């Protein structure tokens, strides 16, 4: 049976390991520090999915306020261990973020997904997300 709970710093090793399945290399110390910051923030939420006390997935959501639109909660990251996919674990994690959003009186969830992750696109569409645009992301180092 899948159990969902808030993320904690003790989950850092499992979360870092799972993150590599998405292509994000991260060490335990960095991951632990990020989890600590997220847990101190009222504008972030993060949850883990467990079976028999083993972390099999995680999700991070954050409150987003923009001048041009109503507030929304964006899913910043979602991963379920590749050996445990298709068991509705991802859907349960999203439902937890959705409850968090409702508690904060936010009516919309959004998620961005790498264009090459077609499997993820199908997953999001199957649980009710609709594609609303395609875009190119830019970044630069702050000086």
PDB file of C-alpha atoms in Angstrom, residues 6 38-47 61-65 70-74 96-109:
ATOM      1  CA  UNK A   6       5.429  15.453   3.623  1.00  0.00           C
ATOM      2  CA  UNK A  38      11.259  24.088   0.919  1.00  0.00           C
ATOM      3  CA  UNK A  39       9.904  22.937   4.279  1.00  0.00           C
ATOM      4  CA  UNK A  40      10.505  26.393   5.785  1.00  0.00           C
ATOM      5  CA  UNK A  41       8.577  28.100   2.978  1.00  0.00           C
ATOM      6  CA  UNK A  42       4.840  28.720   3.045  1.00  0.00           C
ATOM      7  CA  UNK A  43       4.862  28.921  -0.758  1.00  0.00           C
ATOM      8  CA  UNK A  44       6.262  25.430  -1.387  1.00  0.00           C
ATOM      9  CA  UNK A  45       5.117  21.911  -0.689  1.00  0.00           C
ATOM     10  CA  UNK A  46       6.827  18.587  -1.231  1.00  0.00           C
ATOM     11  CA  UNK A  47       5.702  15.032  -0.602  1.00  0.00           C
ATOM     12  CA  UNK A  61       4.821  22.160  -5.881  1.00  0.00           C
ATOM     13  CA  UNK A  62       5.107  25.901  -5.476  1.00  0.00           C
ATOM     14  CA  UNK A  63       2.732  28.842  -5.359  1.00  0.00           C
ATOM     15  CA  UNK A  64       3.174  31.123  -8.344  1.00  0.00           C
ATOM     16  CA  UNK A  65       1.974  34.705  -8.573  1.00  0.00           C
ATOM     17  CA  UNK A  70      -4.473  34.393 -11.380  1.00  0.00           C
ATOM     18  CA  UNK A  71      -2.210  32.564  -8.927  1.00  0.00           C
ATOM     19  CA  UNK A  72      -1.491  28.904  -9.611  1.00  0.00           C
ATOM     20  CA  UNK A  73       0.528  26.060  -8.175  1.00  0.00           C
ATOM     21  CA  UNK A  74       3.228  24.753 -10.443  1.00  0.00           C
ATOM     22  CA  UNK A  96      -1.652  15.653  -2.588  1.00  0.00           C
ATOM     23  CA  UNK A  97      -0.347  18.846  -4.235  1.00  0.00           C
ATOM     24  CA  UNK A  98      -3.875  19.565  -5.432  1.00  0.00           C
ATOM     25  CA  UNK A  99      -5.136  19.368  -1.828  1.00  0.00           C
ATOM     26  CA  UNK A 100      -2.341  21.728  -0.773  1.00  0.00           C
ATOM     27  CA  UNK A 101      -3.350  24.147  -3.559  1.00  0.00           C
ATOM     28  CA  UNK A 102      -7.004  24.078  -2.484  1.00  0.00           C
ATOM     29  CA  UNK A 103      -5.956  24.783   1.097  1.00  0.00           C
ATOM     30  CA  UNK A 104      -4.198  27.893  -0.243  1.00  0.00           C
ATOM     31  CA  UNK A 105      -7.287  28.855  -2.307  1.00  0.00           C
ATOM     32  CA  UNK A 106      -5.563  28.216  -5.624  1.00  0.00           C
ATOM     33  CA  UNK A 107      -7.733  26.837  -8.407  1.00  0.00           C
ATOM     34  CA  UNK A 108      -5.186  25.775 -11.019  1.00  0.00           C
ATOM     35  CA  UNK A 109      -2.247  23.399 -11.221  1.00  0.00           C
TER      36      UNK A 109
END
